[in-house]
GROMACS .gro file of C-alpha atoms in nm:
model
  395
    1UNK     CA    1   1.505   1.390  -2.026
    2UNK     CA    2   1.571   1.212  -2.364
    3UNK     CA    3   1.672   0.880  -2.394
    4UNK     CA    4   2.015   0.989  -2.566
    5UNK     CA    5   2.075   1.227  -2.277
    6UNK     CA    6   1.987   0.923  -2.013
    7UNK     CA    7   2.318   0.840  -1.816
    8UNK     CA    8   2.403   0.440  -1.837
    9UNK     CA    9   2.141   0.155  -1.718
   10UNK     CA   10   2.186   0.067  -1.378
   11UNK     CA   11   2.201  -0.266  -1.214
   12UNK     CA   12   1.835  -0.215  -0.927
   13UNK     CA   13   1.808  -0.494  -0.693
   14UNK     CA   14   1.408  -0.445  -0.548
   15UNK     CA   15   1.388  -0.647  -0.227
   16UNK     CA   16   1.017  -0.693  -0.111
   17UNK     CA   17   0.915  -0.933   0.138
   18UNK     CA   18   0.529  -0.921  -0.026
   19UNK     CA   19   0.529  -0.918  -0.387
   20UNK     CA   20   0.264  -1.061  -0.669
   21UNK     CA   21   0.027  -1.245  -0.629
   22UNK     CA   22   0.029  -1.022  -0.282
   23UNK     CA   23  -0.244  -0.774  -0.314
   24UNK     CA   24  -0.124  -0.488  -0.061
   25UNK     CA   25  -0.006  -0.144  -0.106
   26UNK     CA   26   0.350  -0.254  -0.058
   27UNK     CA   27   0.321  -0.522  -0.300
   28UNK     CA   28   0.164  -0.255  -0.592
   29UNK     CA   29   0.398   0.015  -0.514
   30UNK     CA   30   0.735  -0.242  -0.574
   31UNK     CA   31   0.528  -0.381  -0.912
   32UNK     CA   32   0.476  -0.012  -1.043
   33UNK     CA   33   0.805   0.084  -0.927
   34UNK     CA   34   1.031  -0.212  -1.111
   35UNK     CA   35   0.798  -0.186  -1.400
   36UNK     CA   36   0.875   0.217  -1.471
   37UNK     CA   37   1.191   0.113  -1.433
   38UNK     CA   38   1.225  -0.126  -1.691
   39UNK     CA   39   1.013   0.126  -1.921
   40UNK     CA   40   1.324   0.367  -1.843
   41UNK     CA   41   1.581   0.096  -1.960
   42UNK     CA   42   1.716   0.002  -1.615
   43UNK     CA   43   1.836  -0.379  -1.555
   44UNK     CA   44   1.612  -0.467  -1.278
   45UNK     CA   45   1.555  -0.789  -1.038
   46UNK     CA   46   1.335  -0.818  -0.780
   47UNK     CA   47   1.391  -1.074  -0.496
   48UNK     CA   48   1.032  -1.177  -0.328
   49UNK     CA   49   0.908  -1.481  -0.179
   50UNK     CA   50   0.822  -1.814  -0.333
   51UNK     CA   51   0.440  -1.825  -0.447
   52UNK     CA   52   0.443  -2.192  -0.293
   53UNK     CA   53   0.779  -2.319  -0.097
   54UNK     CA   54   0.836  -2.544  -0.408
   55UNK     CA   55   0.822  -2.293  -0.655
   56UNK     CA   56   1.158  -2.152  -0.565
   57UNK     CA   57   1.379  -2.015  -0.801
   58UNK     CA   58   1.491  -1.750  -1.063
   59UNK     CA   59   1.221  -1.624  -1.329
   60UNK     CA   60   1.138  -1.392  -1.641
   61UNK     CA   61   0.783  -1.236  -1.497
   62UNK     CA   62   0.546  -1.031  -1.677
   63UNK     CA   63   0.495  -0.741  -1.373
   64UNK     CA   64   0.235  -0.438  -1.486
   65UNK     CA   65   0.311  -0.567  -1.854
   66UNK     CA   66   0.682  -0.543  -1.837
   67UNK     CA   67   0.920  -0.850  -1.844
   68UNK     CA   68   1.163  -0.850  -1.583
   69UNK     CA   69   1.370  -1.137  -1.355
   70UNK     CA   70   1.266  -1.213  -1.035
   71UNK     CA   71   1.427  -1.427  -0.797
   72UNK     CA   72   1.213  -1.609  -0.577
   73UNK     CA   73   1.328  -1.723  -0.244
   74UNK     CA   74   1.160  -2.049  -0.070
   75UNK     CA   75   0.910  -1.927   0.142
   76UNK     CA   76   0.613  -2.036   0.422
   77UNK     CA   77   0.276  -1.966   0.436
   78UNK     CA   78   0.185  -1.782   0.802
   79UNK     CA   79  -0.134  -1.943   0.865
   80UNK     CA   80  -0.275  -1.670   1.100
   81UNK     CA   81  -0.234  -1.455   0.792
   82UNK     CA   82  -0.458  -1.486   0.498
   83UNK     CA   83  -0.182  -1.444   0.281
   84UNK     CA   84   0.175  -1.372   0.410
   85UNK     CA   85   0.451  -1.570   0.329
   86UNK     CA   86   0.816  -1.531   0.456
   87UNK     CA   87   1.146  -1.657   0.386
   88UNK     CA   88   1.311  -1.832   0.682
   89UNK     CA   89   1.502  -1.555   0.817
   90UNK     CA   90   1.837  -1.797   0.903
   91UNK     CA   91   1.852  -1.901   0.558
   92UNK     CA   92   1.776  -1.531   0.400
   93UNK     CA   93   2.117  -1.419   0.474
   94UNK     CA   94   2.313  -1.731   0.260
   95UNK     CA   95   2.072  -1.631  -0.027
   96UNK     CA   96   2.069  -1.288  -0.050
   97UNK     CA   97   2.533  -1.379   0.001
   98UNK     CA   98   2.480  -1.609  -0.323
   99UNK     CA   99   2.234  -1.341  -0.495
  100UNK     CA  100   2.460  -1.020  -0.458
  101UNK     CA  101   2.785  -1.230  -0.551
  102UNK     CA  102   2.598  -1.336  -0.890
  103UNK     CA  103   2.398  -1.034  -0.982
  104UNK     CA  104   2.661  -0.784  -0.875
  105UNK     CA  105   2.393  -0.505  -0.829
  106UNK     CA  106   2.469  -0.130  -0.863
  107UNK     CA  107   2.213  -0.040  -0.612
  108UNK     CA  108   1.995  -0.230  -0.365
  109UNK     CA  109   1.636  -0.106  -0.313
  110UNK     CA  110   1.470  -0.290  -0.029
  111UNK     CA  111   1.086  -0.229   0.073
  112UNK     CA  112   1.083  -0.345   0.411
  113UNK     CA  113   1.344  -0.429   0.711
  114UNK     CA  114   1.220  -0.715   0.802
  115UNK     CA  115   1.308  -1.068   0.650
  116UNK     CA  116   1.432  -1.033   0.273
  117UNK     CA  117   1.524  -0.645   0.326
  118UNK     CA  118   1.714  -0.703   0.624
  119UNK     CA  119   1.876  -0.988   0.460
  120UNK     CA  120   2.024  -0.830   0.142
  121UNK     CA  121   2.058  -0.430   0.357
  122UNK     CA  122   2.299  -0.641   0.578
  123UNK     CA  123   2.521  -0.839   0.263
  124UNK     CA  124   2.492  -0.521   0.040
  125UNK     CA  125   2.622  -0.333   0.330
  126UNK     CA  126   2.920  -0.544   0.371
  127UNK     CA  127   2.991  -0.452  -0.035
  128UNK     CA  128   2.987  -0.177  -0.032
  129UNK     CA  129   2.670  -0.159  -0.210
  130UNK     CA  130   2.457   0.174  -0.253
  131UNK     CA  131   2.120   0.132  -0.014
  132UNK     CA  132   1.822   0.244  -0.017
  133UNK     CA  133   1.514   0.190   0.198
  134UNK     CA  134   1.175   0.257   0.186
  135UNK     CA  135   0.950   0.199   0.465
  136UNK     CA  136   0.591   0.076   0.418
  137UNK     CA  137   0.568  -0.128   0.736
  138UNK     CA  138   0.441  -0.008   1.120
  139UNK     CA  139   0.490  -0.326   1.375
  140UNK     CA  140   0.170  -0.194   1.473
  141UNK     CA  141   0.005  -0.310   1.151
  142UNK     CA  142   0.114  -0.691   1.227
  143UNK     CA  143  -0.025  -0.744   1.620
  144UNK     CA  144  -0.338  -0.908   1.494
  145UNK     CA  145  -0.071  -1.199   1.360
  146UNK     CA  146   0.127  -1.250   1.653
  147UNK     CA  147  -0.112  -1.459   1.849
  148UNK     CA  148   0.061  -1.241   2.103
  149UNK     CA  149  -0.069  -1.187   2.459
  150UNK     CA  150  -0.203  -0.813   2.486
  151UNK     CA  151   0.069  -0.777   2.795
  152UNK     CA  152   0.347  -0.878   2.542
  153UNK     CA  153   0.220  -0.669   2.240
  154UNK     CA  154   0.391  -0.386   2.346
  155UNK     CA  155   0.712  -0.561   2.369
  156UNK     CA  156   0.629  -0.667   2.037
  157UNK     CA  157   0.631  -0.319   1.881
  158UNK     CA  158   0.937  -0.193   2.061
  159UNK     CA  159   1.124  -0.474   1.928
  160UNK     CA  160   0.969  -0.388   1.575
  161UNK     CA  161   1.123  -0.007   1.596
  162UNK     CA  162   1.443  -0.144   1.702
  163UNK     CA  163   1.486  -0.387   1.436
  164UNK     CA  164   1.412  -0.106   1.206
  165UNK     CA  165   1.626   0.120   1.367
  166UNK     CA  166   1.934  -0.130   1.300
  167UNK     CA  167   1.881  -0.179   0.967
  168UNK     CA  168   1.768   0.131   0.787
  169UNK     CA  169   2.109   0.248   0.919
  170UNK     CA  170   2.223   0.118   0.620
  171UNK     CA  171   2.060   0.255   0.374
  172UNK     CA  172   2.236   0.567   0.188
  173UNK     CA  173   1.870   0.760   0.222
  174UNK     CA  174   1.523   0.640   0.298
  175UNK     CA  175   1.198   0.730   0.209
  176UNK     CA  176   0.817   0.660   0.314
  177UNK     CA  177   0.548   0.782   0.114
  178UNK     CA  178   0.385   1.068   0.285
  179UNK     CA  179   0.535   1.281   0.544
  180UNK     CA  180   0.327   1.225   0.811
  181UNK     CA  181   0.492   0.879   0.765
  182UNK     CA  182   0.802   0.975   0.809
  183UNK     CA  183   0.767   1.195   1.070
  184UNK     CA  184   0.646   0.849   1.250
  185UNK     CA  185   0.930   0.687   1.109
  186UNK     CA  186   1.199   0.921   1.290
  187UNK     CA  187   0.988   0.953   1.591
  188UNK     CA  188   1.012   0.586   1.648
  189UNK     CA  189   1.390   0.529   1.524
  190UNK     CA  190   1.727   0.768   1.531
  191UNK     CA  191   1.691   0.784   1.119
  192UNK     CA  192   1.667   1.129   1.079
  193UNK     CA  193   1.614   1.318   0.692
  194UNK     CA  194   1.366   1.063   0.639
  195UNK     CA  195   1.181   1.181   0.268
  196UNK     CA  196   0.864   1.150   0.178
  197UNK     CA  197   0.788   1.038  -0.213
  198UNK     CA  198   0.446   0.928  -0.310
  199UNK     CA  199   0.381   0.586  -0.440
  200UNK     CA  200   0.265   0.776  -0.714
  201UNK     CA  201   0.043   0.606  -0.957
  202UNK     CA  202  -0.073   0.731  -1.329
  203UNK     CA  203  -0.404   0.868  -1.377
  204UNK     CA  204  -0.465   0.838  -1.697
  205UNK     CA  205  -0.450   0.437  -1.609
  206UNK     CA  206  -0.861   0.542  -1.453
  207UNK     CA  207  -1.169   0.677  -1.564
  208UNK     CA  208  -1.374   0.985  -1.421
  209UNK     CA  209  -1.742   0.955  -1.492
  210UNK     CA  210  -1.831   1.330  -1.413
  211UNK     CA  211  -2.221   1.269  -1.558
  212UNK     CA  212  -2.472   1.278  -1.314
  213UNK     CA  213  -2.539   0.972  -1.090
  214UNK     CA  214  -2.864   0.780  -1.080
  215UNK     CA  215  -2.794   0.559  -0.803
  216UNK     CA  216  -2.563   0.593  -0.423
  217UNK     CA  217  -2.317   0.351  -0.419
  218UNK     CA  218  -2.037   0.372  -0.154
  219UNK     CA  219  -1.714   0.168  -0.213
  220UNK     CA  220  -1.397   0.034  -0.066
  221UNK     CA  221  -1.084  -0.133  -0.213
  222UNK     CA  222  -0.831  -0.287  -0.013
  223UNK     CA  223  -0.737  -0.573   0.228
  224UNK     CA  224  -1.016  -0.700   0.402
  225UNK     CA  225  -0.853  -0.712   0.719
  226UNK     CA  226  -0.887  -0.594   1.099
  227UNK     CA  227  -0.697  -0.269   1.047
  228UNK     CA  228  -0.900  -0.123   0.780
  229UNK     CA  229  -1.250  -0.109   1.020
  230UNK     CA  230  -1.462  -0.182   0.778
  231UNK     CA  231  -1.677  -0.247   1.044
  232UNK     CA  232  -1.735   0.105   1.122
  233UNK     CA  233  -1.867   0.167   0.744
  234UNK     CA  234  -2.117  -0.072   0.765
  235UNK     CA  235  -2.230   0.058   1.119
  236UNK     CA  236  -2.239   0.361   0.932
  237UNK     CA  237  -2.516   0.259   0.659
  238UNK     CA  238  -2.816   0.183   0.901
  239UNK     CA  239  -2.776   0.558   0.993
  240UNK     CA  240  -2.818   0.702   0.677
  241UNK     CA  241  -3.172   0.789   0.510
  242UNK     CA  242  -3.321   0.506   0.421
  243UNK     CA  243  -3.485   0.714   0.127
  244UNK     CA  244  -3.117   0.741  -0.016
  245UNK     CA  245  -3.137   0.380  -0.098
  246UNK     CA  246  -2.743   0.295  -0.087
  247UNK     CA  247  -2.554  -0.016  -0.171
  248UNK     CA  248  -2.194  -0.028  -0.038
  249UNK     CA  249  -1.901  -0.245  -0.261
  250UNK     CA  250  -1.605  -0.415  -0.116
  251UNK     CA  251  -1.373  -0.443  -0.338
  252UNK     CA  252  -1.081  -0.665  -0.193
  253UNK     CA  253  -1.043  -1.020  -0.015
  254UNK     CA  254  -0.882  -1.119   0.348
  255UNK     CA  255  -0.956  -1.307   0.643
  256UNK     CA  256  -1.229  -1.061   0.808
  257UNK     CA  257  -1.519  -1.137   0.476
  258UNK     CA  258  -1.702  -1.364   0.722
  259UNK     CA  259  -1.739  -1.176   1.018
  260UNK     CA  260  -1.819  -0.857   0.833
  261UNK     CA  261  -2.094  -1.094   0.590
  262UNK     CA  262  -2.221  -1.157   0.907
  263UNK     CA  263  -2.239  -0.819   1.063
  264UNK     CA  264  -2.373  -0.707   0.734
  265UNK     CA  265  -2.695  -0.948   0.787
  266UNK     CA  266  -2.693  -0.889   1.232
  267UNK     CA  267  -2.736  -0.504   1.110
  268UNK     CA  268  -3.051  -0.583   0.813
  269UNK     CA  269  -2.774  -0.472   0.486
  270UNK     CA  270  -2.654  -0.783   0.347
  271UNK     CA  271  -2.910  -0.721   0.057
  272UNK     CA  272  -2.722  -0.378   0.027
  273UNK     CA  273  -2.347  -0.495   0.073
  274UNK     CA  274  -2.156  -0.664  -0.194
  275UNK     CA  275  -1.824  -0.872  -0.136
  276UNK     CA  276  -1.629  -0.898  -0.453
  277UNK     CA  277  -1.342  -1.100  -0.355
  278UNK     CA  278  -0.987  -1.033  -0.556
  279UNK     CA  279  -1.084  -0.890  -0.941
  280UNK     CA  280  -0.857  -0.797  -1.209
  281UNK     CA  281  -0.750  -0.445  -1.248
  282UNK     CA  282  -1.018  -0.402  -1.494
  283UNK     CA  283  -1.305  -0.505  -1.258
  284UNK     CA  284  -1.143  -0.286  -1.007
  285UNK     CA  285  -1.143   0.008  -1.185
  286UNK     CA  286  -1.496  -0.014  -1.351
  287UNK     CA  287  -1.595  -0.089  -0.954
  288UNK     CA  288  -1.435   0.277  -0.888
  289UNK     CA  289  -1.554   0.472  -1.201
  290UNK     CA  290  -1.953   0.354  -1.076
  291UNK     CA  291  -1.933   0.452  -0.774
  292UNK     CA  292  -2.067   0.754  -0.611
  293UNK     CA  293  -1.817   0.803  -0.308
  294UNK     CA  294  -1.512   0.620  -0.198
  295UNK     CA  295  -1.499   0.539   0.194
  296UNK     CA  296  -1.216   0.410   0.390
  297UNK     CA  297  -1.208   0.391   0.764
  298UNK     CA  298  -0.861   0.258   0.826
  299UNK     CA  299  -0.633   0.414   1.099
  300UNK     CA  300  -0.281   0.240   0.987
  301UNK     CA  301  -0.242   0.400   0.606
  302UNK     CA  302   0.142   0.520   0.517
  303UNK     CA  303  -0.031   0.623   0.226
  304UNK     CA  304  -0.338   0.480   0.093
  305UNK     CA  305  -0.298   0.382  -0.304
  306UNK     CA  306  -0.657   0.265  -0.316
  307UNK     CA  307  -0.749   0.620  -0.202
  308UNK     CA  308  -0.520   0.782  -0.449
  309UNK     CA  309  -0.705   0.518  -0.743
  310UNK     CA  310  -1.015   0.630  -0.637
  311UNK     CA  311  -0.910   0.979  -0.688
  312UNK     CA  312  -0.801   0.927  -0.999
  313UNK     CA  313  -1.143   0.794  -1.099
  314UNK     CA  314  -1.327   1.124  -1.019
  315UNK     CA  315  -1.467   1.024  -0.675
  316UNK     CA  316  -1.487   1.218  -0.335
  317UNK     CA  317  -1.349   1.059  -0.047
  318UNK     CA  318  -1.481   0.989   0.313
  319UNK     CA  319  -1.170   0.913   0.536
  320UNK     CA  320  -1.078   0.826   0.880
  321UNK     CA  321  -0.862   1.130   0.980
  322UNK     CA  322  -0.598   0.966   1.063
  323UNK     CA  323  -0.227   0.842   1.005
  324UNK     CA  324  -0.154   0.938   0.576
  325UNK     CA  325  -0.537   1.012   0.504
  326UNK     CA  326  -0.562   1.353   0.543
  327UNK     CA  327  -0.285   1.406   0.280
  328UNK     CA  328  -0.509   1.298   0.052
  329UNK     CA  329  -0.835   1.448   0.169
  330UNK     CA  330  -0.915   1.810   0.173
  331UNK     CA  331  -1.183   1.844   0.426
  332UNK     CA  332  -1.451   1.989   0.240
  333UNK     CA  333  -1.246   2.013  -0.080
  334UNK     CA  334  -1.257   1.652  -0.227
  335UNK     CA  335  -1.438   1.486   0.058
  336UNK     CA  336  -1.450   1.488   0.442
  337UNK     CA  337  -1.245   1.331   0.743
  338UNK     CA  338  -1.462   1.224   1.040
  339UNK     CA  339  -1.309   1.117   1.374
  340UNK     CA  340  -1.160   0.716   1.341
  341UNK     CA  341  -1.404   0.486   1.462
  342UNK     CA  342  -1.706   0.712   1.450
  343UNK     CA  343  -1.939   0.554   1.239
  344UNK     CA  344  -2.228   0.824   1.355
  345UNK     CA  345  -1.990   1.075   1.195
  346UNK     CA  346  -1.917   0.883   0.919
  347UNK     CA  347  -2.264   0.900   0.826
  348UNK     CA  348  -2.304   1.206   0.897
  349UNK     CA  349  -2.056   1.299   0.586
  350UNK     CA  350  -2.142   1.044   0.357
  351UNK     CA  351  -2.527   1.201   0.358
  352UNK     CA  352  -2.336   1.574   0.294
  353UNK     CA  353  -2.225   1.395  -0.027
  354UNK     CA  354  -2.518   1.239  -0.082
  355UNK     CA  355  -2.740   1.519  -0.064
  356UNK     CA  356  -2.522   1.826  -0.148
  357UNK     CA  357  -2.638   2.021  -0.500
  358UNK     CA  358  -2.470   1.893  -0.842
  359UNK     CA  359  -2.294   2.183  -0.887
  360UNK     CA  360  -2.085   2.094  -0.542
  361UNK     CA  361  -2.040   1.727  -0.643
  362UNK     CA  362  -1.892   1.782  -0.926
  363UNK     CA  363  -1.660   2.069  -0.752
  364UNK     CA  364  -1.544   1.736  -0.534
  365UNK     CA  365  -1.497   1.529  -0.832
  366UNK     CA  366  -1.280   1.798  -0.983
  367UNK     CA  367  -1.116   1.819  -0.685
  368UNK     CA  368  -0.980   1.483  -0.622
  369UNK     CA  369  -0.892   1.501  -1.027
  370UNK     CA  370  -0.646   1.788  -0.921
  371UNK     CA  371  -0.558   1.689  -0.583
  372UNK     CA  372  -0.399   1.362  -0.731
  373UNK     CA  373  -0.222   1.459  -1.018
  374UNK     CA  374   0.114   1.550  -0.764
  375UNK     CA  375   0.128   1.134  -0.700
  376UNK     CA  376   0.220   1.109  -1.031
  377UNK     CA  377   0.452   0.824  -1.122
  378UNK     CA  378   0.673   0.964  -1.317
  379UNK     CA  379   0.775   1.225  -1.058
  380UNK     CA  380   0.849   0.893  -0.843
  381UNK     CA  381   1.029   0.710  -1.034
  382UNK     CA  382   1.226   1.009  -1.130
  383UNK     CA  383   1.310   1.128  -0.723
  384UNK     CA  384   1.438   0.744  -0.689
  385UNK     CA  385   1.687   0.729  -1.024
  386UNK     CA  386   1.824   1.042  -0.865
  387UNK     CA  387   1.865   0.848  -0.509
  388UNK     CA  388   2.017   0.538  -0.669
  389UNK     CA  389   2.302   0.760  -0.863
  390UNK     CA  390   2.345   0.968  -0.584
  391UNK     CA  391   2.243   1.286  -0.756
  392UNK     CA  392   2.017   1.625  -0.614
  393UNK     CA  393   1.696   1.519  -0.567
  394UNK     CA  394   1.426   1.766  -0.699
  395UNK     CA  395   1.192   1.908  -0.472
   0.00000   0.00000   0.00000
């Protein structure tokens, strides 16, 4: 569409309960979402928690090199977390009355249902205001947090699902990003029509090295936290041929380094393993275009951007077959599944890759090239303006 046929700006409220400096999936879908937006010539604001509780407040932020206003709500640090923050849930209602009432937003966009979504679903509902939700969040994915007993974690995620349930009623439509997602989604709530739309990312943003490699290195980007197992890809190395001589890279920070630092030495590979901590997107995506396989053993994925970047850079993927993954991976086409929690099996497709002909590697590399190029952002970004207006959405 050209910018002179491009109906009028709207007015996009993002609500996102983890938001920059957060370093999540949820937190780099809302950054690349508001950002295309602002690239399209929408008026967007983004309501996210306070960095620190006293840096509260209304702000002109530079998000994915875009300038845009963000309104920052007074937040606490959850100290079982290694990063979370949340708003204090009885005062999120009075600001998200005094936000709407100011802003006057044509649409509100929130990213989650629990604290800052459910705050400004509930006050846009009572305006009248056009909703609409997209779920990243399982209340599986937050147990480890609770300090709950196990007897009362199922309690817990019952609760979650209901709490859901009561606000994405709300919203006008709502989306996850894969459909495997939101065929969770609906089986845990009464939201039915629930659509899938990639996080989407753009490709040309990576680079493919397609030459032939002279060394095996394995890598992972993400949280380094409980769900992902990381454990189970280092269990994995010690099983592969020594002769191989490969080095694994974590790319990603979180409150599991020093167990899995010390795993890495109880199992004879902390010579082999690198922890990188948080890089910049540069550092991240050199880490992905060296590499010789990306692996990722995490059971909780709605979608998986890191797996999607890694596509994007020309790598195969090793997967968990489970939850979003095997949307992305092709068994046999781009990379392999192996049963979550196997590490045995997990080596036993890493050496495939490892060992397999040229010819085939590079077949893999072209694959994930192809495979990723339907995430692309602009297809997102275009299936939400039509859901904010209220217009067909193309298939």
């Amino acid at each position: 569409m050209s910018t002179t046929d491009r109906p009028a700006p709207l007015r996009i409220l993002i609500g996102c309960d983890t938001f920059l400096p957060d370093v999540n999936g949820a937190a780099r879908f809302a950054e690349r979402l508001a950002a295309g937006l602002v690239q399209r010539g929408e008026d967007v604001h983004v309501v996210a928690p306070s960095i620190t509780h006293r840096k509260a407040g209304t702000f002109v932020e530079t998000i994915e090199g875009e300038r845009m206003t963000v309104h920052r709500w007074a937040s606490w640090r959850w100290y079982p977390h290694d990063w979370l923050r949340f708003v204090l849930p009885w005062r999120a209602r009075g600001y998200a009355r005094k936000l709407l009432d100011r802003v006057r937003p044509d649409v509100i966009h929130i990213q989650s249902h629990i604290v800052i979504g459910r705050a400004l679903a509930i006050e846009g509902a009572k305006r009248g205001i056009r909703i609409i939700a997209t779920n990243h969040v399982m209340p599986e994915n937050v147990l480890d947090f609770t300090l709950l007993p196990e007897r009362a974690k199922r309690a817990f995620v019952r609760w979650g699902w209901r709490g859901a349930d009561r606000i994405l009623k709300h919203a006008a439509a709502v989306t996850t990003p894969t459909q495997r997602a939101a065929d969770f989604l609906e089986r845990n709530t009464h939201r039915r029509g629930v659509r899938p739309v990639s996080c989407g990312l753009r490709a040309s943003n990576y680079t493919p090295d397609l030459t032939e490699r002279t060394s095996h290195r394995l890598v992972f980007v993400g949280r380094v936290t409980l769900e992902k197992e990381i454990d189970v890809i280092l269990r994995a190395i010690p099983r592969l041929d020594p002769s191989l001589d490969v080095t694994f890279t974590v790319v990603g920070d979180g409150d599991q380094r020093k167990q899995l630092e010390k795993l890495a030495t109880e199992l004879g590979i902390a010579s082999r393993v690198t922890f990188t901590g948080r890089v910049t997107d540069e550092e991240l995506r050199a880490s992905l275009t060296n590499a010789s396989i990306f692996v990722i053993a995490s059971v909780a994925e709605l979608q998986s951007i890191a797996t999607m970047e890694a596509m994007a850079s020309g790598l195969p993927i090793v997967a968990a077959d489970a939850m979003a993954l095997p949307h992305l991976v092709r068994d046999g086409e781009n990379g392999y599944l192996f049963q979550p929690g196997n590490d045995r099996e997990l080596a036993d497709r890493l050496e495939r890759i490892l060992t397999m002909p040229r010819e085939e590697y590079l077949r893999m590399q072209q694959a994930s090239l192809d495979a990723v190029q339907v995430h692309d952002i602009d297809r997102t970004l275009d299936t939400f303006e039509a859901l904010y207006r209220g217009e067909p959405v193309a298939s």
